[in-house]
mmCIF file of C-alpha atoms and ligand atoms in Angstrom:
data_model
loop_
_atom_site.group_PDB
_atom_site.id
_atom_site.type_symbol
_atom_site.label_atom_id
_atom_site.label_comp_id
_atom_site.label_asym_id
_atom_site.label_seq_id
_atom_site.Cartn_x
_atom_site.Cartn_y
_atom_site.Cartn_z
ATOM 1 C CA MET Y 896 4.814 -8.214 21.854
ATOM 2 C CA LYS Y 897 6.259 -11.290 20.468
ATOM 3 C CA ILE Y 898 8.450 -11.359 17.798
ATOM 4 C CA ILE Y 899 9.149 -14.214 15.661
ATOM 5 C CA THR Y 900 10.830 -15.185 12.517
ATOM 6 C CA SER Y 901 10.257 -18.313 11.694
ATOM 7 C CA VAL Y 902 7.059 -19.837 9.379
ATOM 8 C CA ALA Y 903 7.143 -22.535 11.775
ATOM 9 C CA GLU Y 904 6.454 -21.607 14.894
ATOM 10 C CA LEU Y 905 4.614 -18.603 12.877
ATOM 11 C CA ARG Y 906 1.859 -21.747 12.416
ATOM 12 C CA ALA Y 907 2.013 -23.040 15.930
ATOM 13 C CA HIS Y 908 1.225 -19.688 17.276
ATOM 14 C CA ILE Y 909 -1.458 -19.028 15.262
ATOM 15 C CA LEU Y 910 -2.705 -22.980 15.423
ATOM 16 C CA ARG Y 911 -2.589 -22.268 19.341
ATOM 17 C CA TRP Y 912 -4.706 -18.432 18.992
ATOM 18 C CA ARG Y 913 -7.220 -20.819 16.740
ATOM 19 C CA THR Y 914 -8.841 -22.807 19.804
ATOM 20 C CA GLN Y 915 -9.626 -19.311 21.567
ATOM 21 C CA ALA Y 916 -12.343 -16.956 21.010
ATOM 22 C CA GLY Y 917 -11.843 -13.354 18.697
ATOM 23 C CA LEU Y 918 -10.531 -12.275 15.749
ATOM 24 C CA THR Y 919 -7.192 -12.489 14.521
ATOM 25 C CA ALA Y 920 -6.721 -8.492 12.630
ATOM 26 C CA PHE Y 921 -3.384 -8.369 10.483
ATOM 27 C CA VAL Y 922 -1.386 -5.560 9.399
ATOM 28 C CA PRO Y 923 0.966 -6.250 6.496
ATOM 29 C CA THR Y 924 4.455 -3.512 5.820
ATOM 30 C CA MET Y 925 7.243 -3.767 4.798
ATOM 31 C CA GLY Y 926 8.638 -1.606 8.086
ATOM 32 C CA ASN Y 927 10.450 1.885 8.618
ATOM 33 C CA LEU Y 928 6.618 1.924 10.716
ATOM 34 C CA HIS Y 929 5.564 5.517 10.256
ATOM 35 C CA ALA Y 930 1.805 7.163 11.552
ATOM 36 C CA GLY Y 931 0.412 6.356 8.575
ATOM 37 C CA HIS Y 932 1.677 2.935 9.283
ATOM 38 C CA MET Y 933 0.659 2.699 13.397
ATOM 39 C CA LYS Y 934 -3.187 3.878 12.112
ATOM 40 C CA LEU Y 935 -3.986 0.961 10.297
ATOM 41 C CA VAL Y 936 -2.201 -1.009 13.573
ATOM 42 C CA ARG Y 937 -4.676 0.963 16.130
ATOM 43 C CA HIS Y 938 -7.827 0.426 13.419
ATOM 44 C CA ALA Y 939 -7.001 -3.023 14.042
ATOM 45 C CA ARG Y 940 -5.996 -3.303 17.620
ATOM 46 C CA ASP Y 941 -10.209 -1.369 17.847
ATOM 47 C CA ILE Y 942 -11.669 -4.908 15.887
ATOM 48 C CA ALA Y 943 -9.695 -6.917 17.107
ATOM 49 C CA GLU Y 944 -8.908 -9.399 19.392
ATOM 50 C CA ARG Y 945 -5.467 -10.308 18.291
ATOM 51 C CA VAL Y 946 -3.194 -8.232 16.102
ATOM 52 C CA VAL Y 947 -0.566 -9.330 13.702
ATOM 53 C CA VAL Y 948 1.761 -7.288 12.219
ATOM 54 C CA SER Y 949 4.341 -8.806 9.611
ATOM 55 C CA ILE Y 950 7.916 -6.038 8.747
ATOM 56 C CA PHE Y 951 8.768 -8.026 5.495
ATOM 57 C CA VAL Y 952 10.741 -6.386 2.750
ATOM 58 C CA ASN Y 953 8.912 -8.045 -0.401
ATOM 59 C CA PRO Y 954 12.157 -8.011 -3.017
ATOM 60 C CA MET Y 955 9.207 -9.331 -5.136
ATOM 61 C CA GLN Y 956 7.538 -6.391 -5.921
ATOM 62 C CA PHE Y 957 9.977 -4.421 -6.250
ATOM 63 C CA GLY Y 958 12.175 -3.483 -10.492
ATOM 64 C CA GLN Y 959 15.465 -4.140 -11.278
ATOM 65 C CA ASP Y 960 15.873 -0.551 -11.334
ATOM 66 C CA GLU Y 961 13.821 0.091 -8.213
ATOM 67 C CA ASP Y 962 15.185 0.700 -4.549
ATOM 68 C CA PHE Y 963 14.434 -3.521 -3.037
ATOM 69 C CA LYS Y 964 18.531 -3.007 -1.904
ATOM 70 C CA ASN Y 965 18.479 0.990 -0.265
ATOM 71 C CA TYR Y 966 15.011 0.515 0.656
ATOM 72 C CA PRO Y 967 14.966 1.728 5.172
ATOM 73 C CA VAL Y 968 15.542 -0.526 7.433
ATOM 74 C CA THR Y 969 14.417 0.593 11.183
ATOM 75 C CA HIS Y 970 14.015 -2.280 13.047
ATOM 76 C CA GLU Y 971 14.518 -0.525 16.053
ATOM 77 C CA ARG Y 972 12.035 1.469 16.278
ATOM 78 C CA ASP Y 973 9.737 0.049 14.554
ATOM 79 C CA ILE Y 974 9.717 -2.733 16.844
ATOM 80 C CA GLU Y 975 9.165 0.310 20.071
ATOM 81 C CA ALA Y 976 6.574 1.732 18.026
ATOM 82 C CA LEU Y 977 4.055 -1.758 17.738
ATOM 83 C CA ALA Y 978 5.240 -2.891 21.338
ATOM 84 C CA ASP Y 979 3.588 0.597 22.240
ATOM 85 C CA ALA Y 980 0.445 0.639 20.001
ATOM 86 C CA ASP Y 981 -0.045 -3.375 22.030
ATOM 87 C CA ALA Y 982 0.300 -5.212 18.733
ATOM 88 C CA ASP Y 983 0.333 -9.265 19.991
ATOM 89 C CA LEU Y 984 2.928 -10.345 17.286
ATOM 90 C CA LEU Y 985 5.365 -9.151 14.578
ATOM 91 C CA PHE Y 986 5.977 -11.547 12.206
ATOM 92 C CA MET Y 987 9.602 -10.962 10.764
ATOM 93 C CA PRO Y 988 11.428 -13.336 8.174
ATOM 94 C CA ASP Y 989 13.978 -13.259 5.468
ATOM 95 C CA VAL Y 990 14.038 -13.345 2.205
ATOM 96 C CA SER Y 991 15.230 -16.966 2.566
ATOM 97 C CA GLU Y 992 11.740 -18.310 4.394
ATOM 98 C CA MET Y 993 10.152 -16.559 3.083
ATOM 99 C CA TYR Y 994 10.583 -17.974 -0.901
ATOM 100 C CA ALA Y 995 12.884 -21.350 -0.178
ATOM 101 C CA ALA Y 996 13.549 -21.839 -3.508
ATOM 102 C CA GLY Y 997 14.141 -17.992 -4.232
ATOM 103 C CA PRO Y 998 11.613 -14.768 -4.856
ATOM 104 C CA GLU Y 999 12.143 -15.852 -9.158
ATOM 105 C CA HIS Y 1000 11.407 -19.895 -9.045
ATOM 106 C CA THR Y 1001 8.426 -19.528 -6.986
ATOM 107 C CA THR Y 1002 4.925 -20.187 -8.090
ATOM 108 C CA GLN Y 1003 3.140 -17.049 -8.050
ATOM 109 C CA VAL Y 1004 -0.009 -15.689 -7.598
ATOM 110 C CA VAL Y 1005 -1.226 -13.370 -10.624
ATOM 111 C CA ALA Y 1006 -2.916 -10.307 -9.626
ATOM 112 C CA PRO Y 1007 -6.129 -10.018 -12.116
ATOM 113 C CA THR Y 1008 -4.980 -7.934 -16.332
ATOM 114 C CA GLY Y 1009 -7.741 -4.977 -15.230
ATOM 115 C CA LEU Y 1010 -6.049 -4.335 -12.539
ATOM 116 C CA ARG Y 1011 -2.718 -4.965 -12.590
ATOM 117 C CA THR Y 1012 -1.765 -2.980 -16.139
ATOM 118 C CA VAL Y 1013 -2.950 -0.081 -15.377
ATOM 119 C CA LEU Y 1014 -1.171 3.241 -14.208
ATOM 120 C CA GLU Y 1015 1.491 1.858 -11.352
ATOM 121 C CA GLY Y 1016 1.214 -1.310 -13.487
ATOM 122 C CA GLU Y 1017 2.011 0.566 -16.658
ATOM 123 C CA PHE Y 1018 5.886 2.010 -14.970
ATOM 124 C CA ARG Y 1019 5.953 -1.046 -12.417
ATOM 125 C CA PRO Y 1020 4.897 -4.225 -14.757
ATOM 126 C CA ALA Y 1021 5.538 -6.465 -11.785
ATOM 127 C CA HIS Y 1022 4.905 -5.095 -8.853
ATOM 128 C CA PHE Y 1023 1.524 -6.407 -8.545
ATOM 129 C CA ASN Y 1024 2.181 -9.900 -9.410
ATOM 130 C CA GLY Y 1025 4.764 -9.596 -6.101
ATOM 131 C CA VAL Y 1026 2.488 -7.678 -4.454
ATOM 132 C CA THR Y 1027 -0.572 -10.411 -4.561
ATOM 133 C CA THR Y 1028 2.200 -13.536 -4.370
ATOM 134 C CA VAL Y 1029 3.762 -12.141 -0.647
ATOM 135 C CA VAL Y 1030 -0.286 -11.540 0.929
ATOM 136 C CA ALA Y 1031 -1.637 -14.676 -0.570
ATOM 137 C CA LYS Y 1032 1.606 -16.309 1.343
ATOM 138 C CA LEU Y 1033 0.879 -14.156 4.330
ATOM 139 C CA PHE Y 1034 -2.745 -14.672 4.661
ATOM 140 C CA ASN Y 1035 -2.182 -18.562 4.329
ATOM 141 C CA MET Y 1036 -0.359 -18.347 7.125
ATOM 142 C CA ILE Y 1037 -1.090 -16.050 9.483
ATOM 143 C CA GLN Y 1038 -5.231 -16.954 8.470
ATOM 144 C CA PRO Y 1039 -6.403 -13.308 10.358
ATOM 145 C CA ASP Y 1040 -10.129 -12.880 10.288
ATOM 146 C CA VAL Y 1041 -9.585 -9.051 8.977
ATOM 147 C CA ALA Y 1042 -6.307 -7.851 7.335
ATOM 148 C CA VAL Y 1043 -5.705 -3.982 6.850
ATOM 149 C CA PHE Y 1044 -4.521 -1.333 4.104
ATOM 150 C CA GLY Y 1045 -4.102 1.686 3.479
ATOM 151 C CA GLU Y 1046 -5.617 4.397 1.152
ATOM 152 C CA LYS Y 1047 -2.910 5.633 -0.057
ATOM 153 C CA ASP Y 1048 -1.845 2.860 -2.408
ATOM 154 C CA PHE Y 1049 -5.338 2.791 -3.082
ATOM 155 C CA GLN Y 1050 -4.578 0.249 -6.372
ATOM 156 C CA GLN Y 1051 -3.699 -2.354 -4.233
ATOM 157 C CA LEU Y 1052 -5.925 -2.010 -1.839
ATOM 158 C CA LEU Y 1053 -9.102 -2.957 -4.784
ATOM 159 C CA ILE Y 1054 -6.550 -5.431 -6.256
ATOM 160 C CA ILE Y 1055 -6.230 -6.874 -2.337
ATOM 161 C CA ARG Y 1056 -9.558 -6.944 -2.089
ATOM 162 C CA ARG Y 1057 -10.166 -8.809 -5.867
ATOM 163 C CA MET Y 1058 -7.642 -11.138 -5.279
ATOM 164 C CA VAL Y 1059 -9.838 -12.171 -1.767
ATOM 165 C CA SER Y 1060 -12.473 -12.334 -3.313
ATOM 166 C CA ASP Y 1061 -11.038 -14.363 -7.344
ATOM 167 C CA LEU Y 1062 -9.967 -17.187 -4.505
ATOM 168 C CA ASN Y 1063 -12.363 -16.974 -1.991
ATOM 169 C CA MET Y 1064 -10.660 -16.510 0.809
ATOM 170 C CA PRO Y 1065 -12.273 -16.158 4.344
ATOM 171 C CA ILE Y 1066 -11.248 -12.303 4.712
ATOM 172 C CA SER Y 1067 -12.244 -9.376 5.307
ATOM 173 C CA ILE Y 1068 -10.223 -5.956 4.043
ATOM 174 C CA GLU Y 1069 -10.652 -2.921 5.841
ATOM 175 C CA ALA Y 1070 -9.018 0.066 4.524
ATOM 176 C CA VAL Y 1071 -8.094 3.329 6.722
ATOM 177 C CA ALA Y 1072 -7.743 6.840 5.326
ATOM 178 C CA THR Y 1073 -4.133 8.014 3.611
ATOM 179 C CA VAL Y 1074 -2.210 10.577 6.562
ATOM 180 C CA ARG Y 1075 -0.763 13.197 6.131
ATOM 181 C CA GLU Y 1076 1.966 15.495 6.703
ATOM 182 C CA ALA Y 1077 1.019 19.195 8.137
ATOM 183 C CA ASP Y 1078 1.540 20.574 4.835
ATOM 184 C CA GLY Y 1079 -0.182 17.186 3.122
ATOM 185 C CA LEU Y 1080 2.701 15.242 1.612
ATOM 186 C CA ALA Y 1081 0.595 11.731 2.174
ATOM 187 C CA MET Y 1082 3.241 10.036 4.916
ATOM 188 C CA SER Y 1083 5.850 7.584 2.933
ATOM 189 C CA SER Y 1084 9.033 5.321 4.188
ATOM 190 C CA ARG Y 1085 10.276 6.611 0.438
ATOM 191 C CA ASN Y 1086 9.440 10.600 1.663
ATOM 192 C CA SER Y 1087 13.059 9.931 3.755
ATOM 193 C CA TYR Y 1088 14.973 10.131 0.397
ATOM 194 C CA LEU Y 1089 13.801 13.408 -0.058
ATOM 195 C CA CYS Y 1090 16.177 16.083 -0.397
ATOM 196 C CA ALA Y 1091 15.523 19.823 1.802
ATOM 197 C CA ALA Y 1092 14.244 20.969 -2.052
ATOM 198 C CA GLU Y 1093 12.289 18.241 -2.959
ATOM 199 C CA ARG Y 1094 10.547 17.985 0.744
ATOM 200 C CA ALA Y 1095 9.322 21.381 -0.351
ATOM 201 C CA ILE Y 1096 8.056 20.459 -3.365
ATOM 202 C CA ALA Y 1097 6.508 16.839 -2.397
ATOM 203 C CA PRO Y 1098 3.512 18.669 -1.318
ATOM 204 C CA ARG Y 1099 2.648 19.863 -4.681
ATOM 205 C CA LEU Y 1100 1.462 16.670 -5.807
ATOM 206 C CA TYR Y 1101 -1.262 16.768 -3.212
ATOM 207 C CA GLN Y 1102 -2.436 20.513 -3.954
ATOM 208 C CA THR Y 1103 -2.482 19.028 -7.562
ATOM 209 C CA LEU Y 1104 -4.992 16.193 -6.724
ATOM 210 C CA LEU Y 1105 -6.986 18.883 -4.886
ATOM 211 C CA ASP Y 1106 -7.181 21.044 -7.773
ATOM 212 C CA VAL Y 1107 -8.101 18.307 -10.225
ATOM 213 C CA ARG Y 1108 -10.823 17.864 -8.051
ATOM 214 C CA ASP Y 1109 -12.598 20.575 -7.439
ATOM 215 C CA LEU Y 1110 -12.341 21.159 -10.855
ATOM 216 C CA LEU Y 1111 -14.659 18.032 -11.183
ATOM 217 C CA LEU Y 1112 -17.013 19.777 -8.421
ATOM 218 C CA LYS Y 1113 -17.440 22.324 -10.166
ATOM 219 C CA SER Y 1114 -18.845 21.400 -13.389
ATOM 220 C CA GLU Y 1115 -17.813 18.738 -16.361
ATOM 221 C CA PRO Y 1116 -14.955 19.665 -17.584
ATOM 222 C CA ASP Y 1117 -12.580 17.270 -20.611
ATOM 223 C CA VAL Y 1118 -11.649 15.511 -17.879
ATOM 224 C CA ASP Y 1119 -8.277 14.601 -20.136
ATOM 225 C CA ALA Y 1120 -7.453 18.314 -20.329
ATOM 226 C CA VAL Y 1121 -7.902 18.706 -16.818
ATOM 227 C CA GLU Y 1122 -5.660 15.766 -16.168
ATOM 228 C CA ALA Y 1123 -3.204 17.369 -19.007
ATOM 229 C CA SER Y 1124 -2.635 20.200 -17.657
ATOM 230 C CA ALA Y 1125 -2.717 19.039 -14.187
ATOM 231 C CA MET Y 1126 0.479 17.250 -15.414
ATOM 232 C CA GLU Y 1127 1.602 20.124 -16.781
ATOM 233 C CA GLN Y 1128 1.595 22.119 -13.510
ATOM 234 C CA LEU Y 1129 3.617 19.395 -11.532
ATOM 235 C CA ARG Y 1130 6.332 19.528 -14.459
ATOM 236 C CA ASP Y 1131 6.257 23.089 -13.680
ATOM 237 C CA ALA Y 1132 6.767 22.696 -10.624
ATOM 238 C CA GLY Y 1133 9.692 20.352 -11.055
ATOM 239 C CA PHE Y 1134 7.852 16.788 -11.135
ATOM 240 C CA ARG Y 1135 8.205 14.278 -14.193
ATOM 241 C CA PRO Y 1136 5.003 13.091 -13.612
ATOM 242 C CA GLN Y 1137 4.409 9.441 -14.987
ATOM 243 C CA TYR Y 1138 0.350 9.842 -14.327
ATOM 244 C CA VAL Y 1139 -2.701 11.588 -13.504
ATOM 245 C CA SER Y 1140 -5.943 9.483 -13.857
ATOM 246 C CA VAL Y 1141 -9.407 10.554 -13.188
ATOM 247 C CA ARG Y 1142 -10.596 6.762 -12.292
ATOM 248 C CA ARG Y 1143 -14.272 4.986 -11.169
ATOM 249 C CA CYS Y 1144 -13.360 3.660 -7.689
ATOM 250 C CA ALA Y 1145 -14.840 0.292 -7.966
ATOM 251 C CA ASP Y 1146 -12.518 -0.964 -10.255
ATOM 252 C CA LEU Y 1147 -10.106 2.071 -12.094
ATOM 253 C CA GLY Y 1148 -11.841 1.988 -14.496
ATOM 254 C CA MET Y 1149 -12.917 5.114 -16.878
ATOM 255 C CA PRO Y 1150 -15.572 7.698 -15.054
ATOM 256 C CA LYS Y 1151 -18.563 7.178 -17.575
ATOM 257 C CA ALA Y 1152 -22.435 8.191 -15.916
ATOM 258 C CA GLY Y 1153 -20.696 11.740 -14.079
ATOM 259 C CA ASN Y 1154 -22.852 10.121 -11.125
ATOM 260 C CA GLU Y 1155 -20.286 7.059 -10.896
ATOM 261 C CA ALA Y 1156 -17.532 7.079 -7.721
ATOM 262 C CA ARG Y 1157 -14.100 8.138 -8.543
ATOM 263 C CA VAL Y 1158 -10.895 8.913 -7.330
ATOM 264 C CA VAL Y 1159 -8.370 11.225 -8.877
ATOM 265 C CA LEU Y 1160 -4.802 9.462 -8.968
ATOM 266 C CA ALA Y 1161 -1.449 10.605 -9.419
ATOM 267 C CA ALA Y 1162 2.817 9.256 -9.773
ATOM 268 C CA ALA Y 1163 5.183 11.712 -10.335
ATOM 269 C CA MET Y 1164 9.196 11.723 -9.807
ATOM 270 C CA LEU Y 1165 11.001 13.912 -7.628
ATOM 271 C CA GLY Y 1166 14.635 13.440 -8.189
ATOM 272 C CA SER Y 1167 14.792 10.527 -8.342
ATOM 273 C CA THR Y 1168 12.383 9.729 -5.809
ATOM 274 C CA ARG Y 1169 8.920 8.273 -7.063
ATOM 275 C CA LEU Y 1170 5.524 9.771 -4.997
ATOM 276 C CA ILE Y 1171 2.030 8.065 -5.485
ATOM 277 C CA ASP Y 1172 -1.018 10.178 -4.062
ATOM 278 C CA ASN Y 1173 -4.840 9.501 -4.978
ATOM 279 C CA VAL Y 1174 -7.808 12.426 -3.650
ATOM 280 C CA LYS Y 1175 -11.099 10.295 -3.726
ATOM 281 C CA VAL Y 1176 -13.968 12.812 -6.054
ATOM 282 C CA SER Y 1177 -16.258 13.729 -3.354
ATOM 283 C CA SER Y 1178 -17.090 17.654 -1.235
ATOM 284 C CA THR Y 1179 -15.540 15.981 1.626
HETATM 285 O O1 LIG W 857 2.317 -1.986 0.866
HETATM 286 C C1 LIG W 857 2.848 -2.064 1.260
HETATM 287 O O2 LIG W 857 3.812 -1.992 1.838
HETATM 288 C C2 LIG W 857 3.533 -3.489 0.847
HETATM 289 O O3 LIG W 857 3.263 -3.562 -0.122
HETATM 290 C C3 LIG W 857 2.847 -5.145 1.837
HETATM 291 C C4 LIG W 857 1.718 -4.664 1.064
HETATM 292 C C5 LIG W 857 2.888 -4.993 2.847
HETATM 293 C C6 LIG W 857 3.466 -6.286 0.397
HETATM 294 O O4 LIG W 857 4.962 -6.499 1.087
#
C-alpha cells in the first residue's frame, strides 16, 4: 500500500491511474479505524480495481467545544489494518496541506439548508459545511468513480448524495450498513471515550430505537408521543438525549403518508461522549 501525504504526489499518482482501465473507489475516514470502517474498505475492494482511503481529522467539522484536539489517533494500527485489507493508497495529509490558508479562511462548500440545519445541524451548526467542504476537496484530489460511506452517519450520507447531485460530480455514492458490537452498540471511534459504566449503558440507545421502530410497525401511533417517551426512556437509562426523531429516509423531512420509507434517528450524551445512531423502520 502506497502512503501519500502531499496533494502534489497524490495528483501525480491519480493521473497515472486515470490512463488505466477500471474503477477507483474512495473511503474517506478520520482514522482510528474499527470494524465499521473496514467494512467500507472491503466493500470498496469488492467493487473497484483501485481503493483509496484517506485519514484526516478535519478541524472544520468540529465545533469549538468538541473533541478535535482529543480525537483518537492510531496511525500505526490503521496503516496495518488497511494494508491487510489490500487498500492501494492511503492519503494522510496534515492540516496545512489540506487548508493552505487555514480552515477558517478557506472557500466553503455549503450543505443544503433543509438537510444541514435539522437534527445534527441543530446541535452542531457548523458541522456539515465542514464535512461537505473537506469531502468535496478530497473528491477533487482523488477523482474517484465511487465513494463509500456508512449508514451510521445517515444525515451525512444524504448530504453527500445531495452535494454530488447538486454539484454534478460524476461520482456514485454507495452506502454500507452500520456495523454493531455484539450488544448492539453502533461502532464508532468515540466509543473509546466511554468508561466501563457508560459502555454498559450505551447499547440502550440502539434498544430504544428498536423499540420506537417496533411501535411504528405495530400500529400508527402518535409519533410525537412515541418520540417523547423514547427521550424519557433514554433519560431513565442515564443519557442526556438531544433528539429522537422519526423522519423520511429520502430527505429527513417529516413523514406524512404511512407508506413513506422512514428512519428513526437519535443523538444522546452519555457522560461527556456524544453518541448517534439510527434504525430504518422496516421489519427486516
Ligand atoms: O464520517 C467521517 O468520518 C467524516 O465526517 C468524513 C466523511 C471522513 C469527513 O471528514
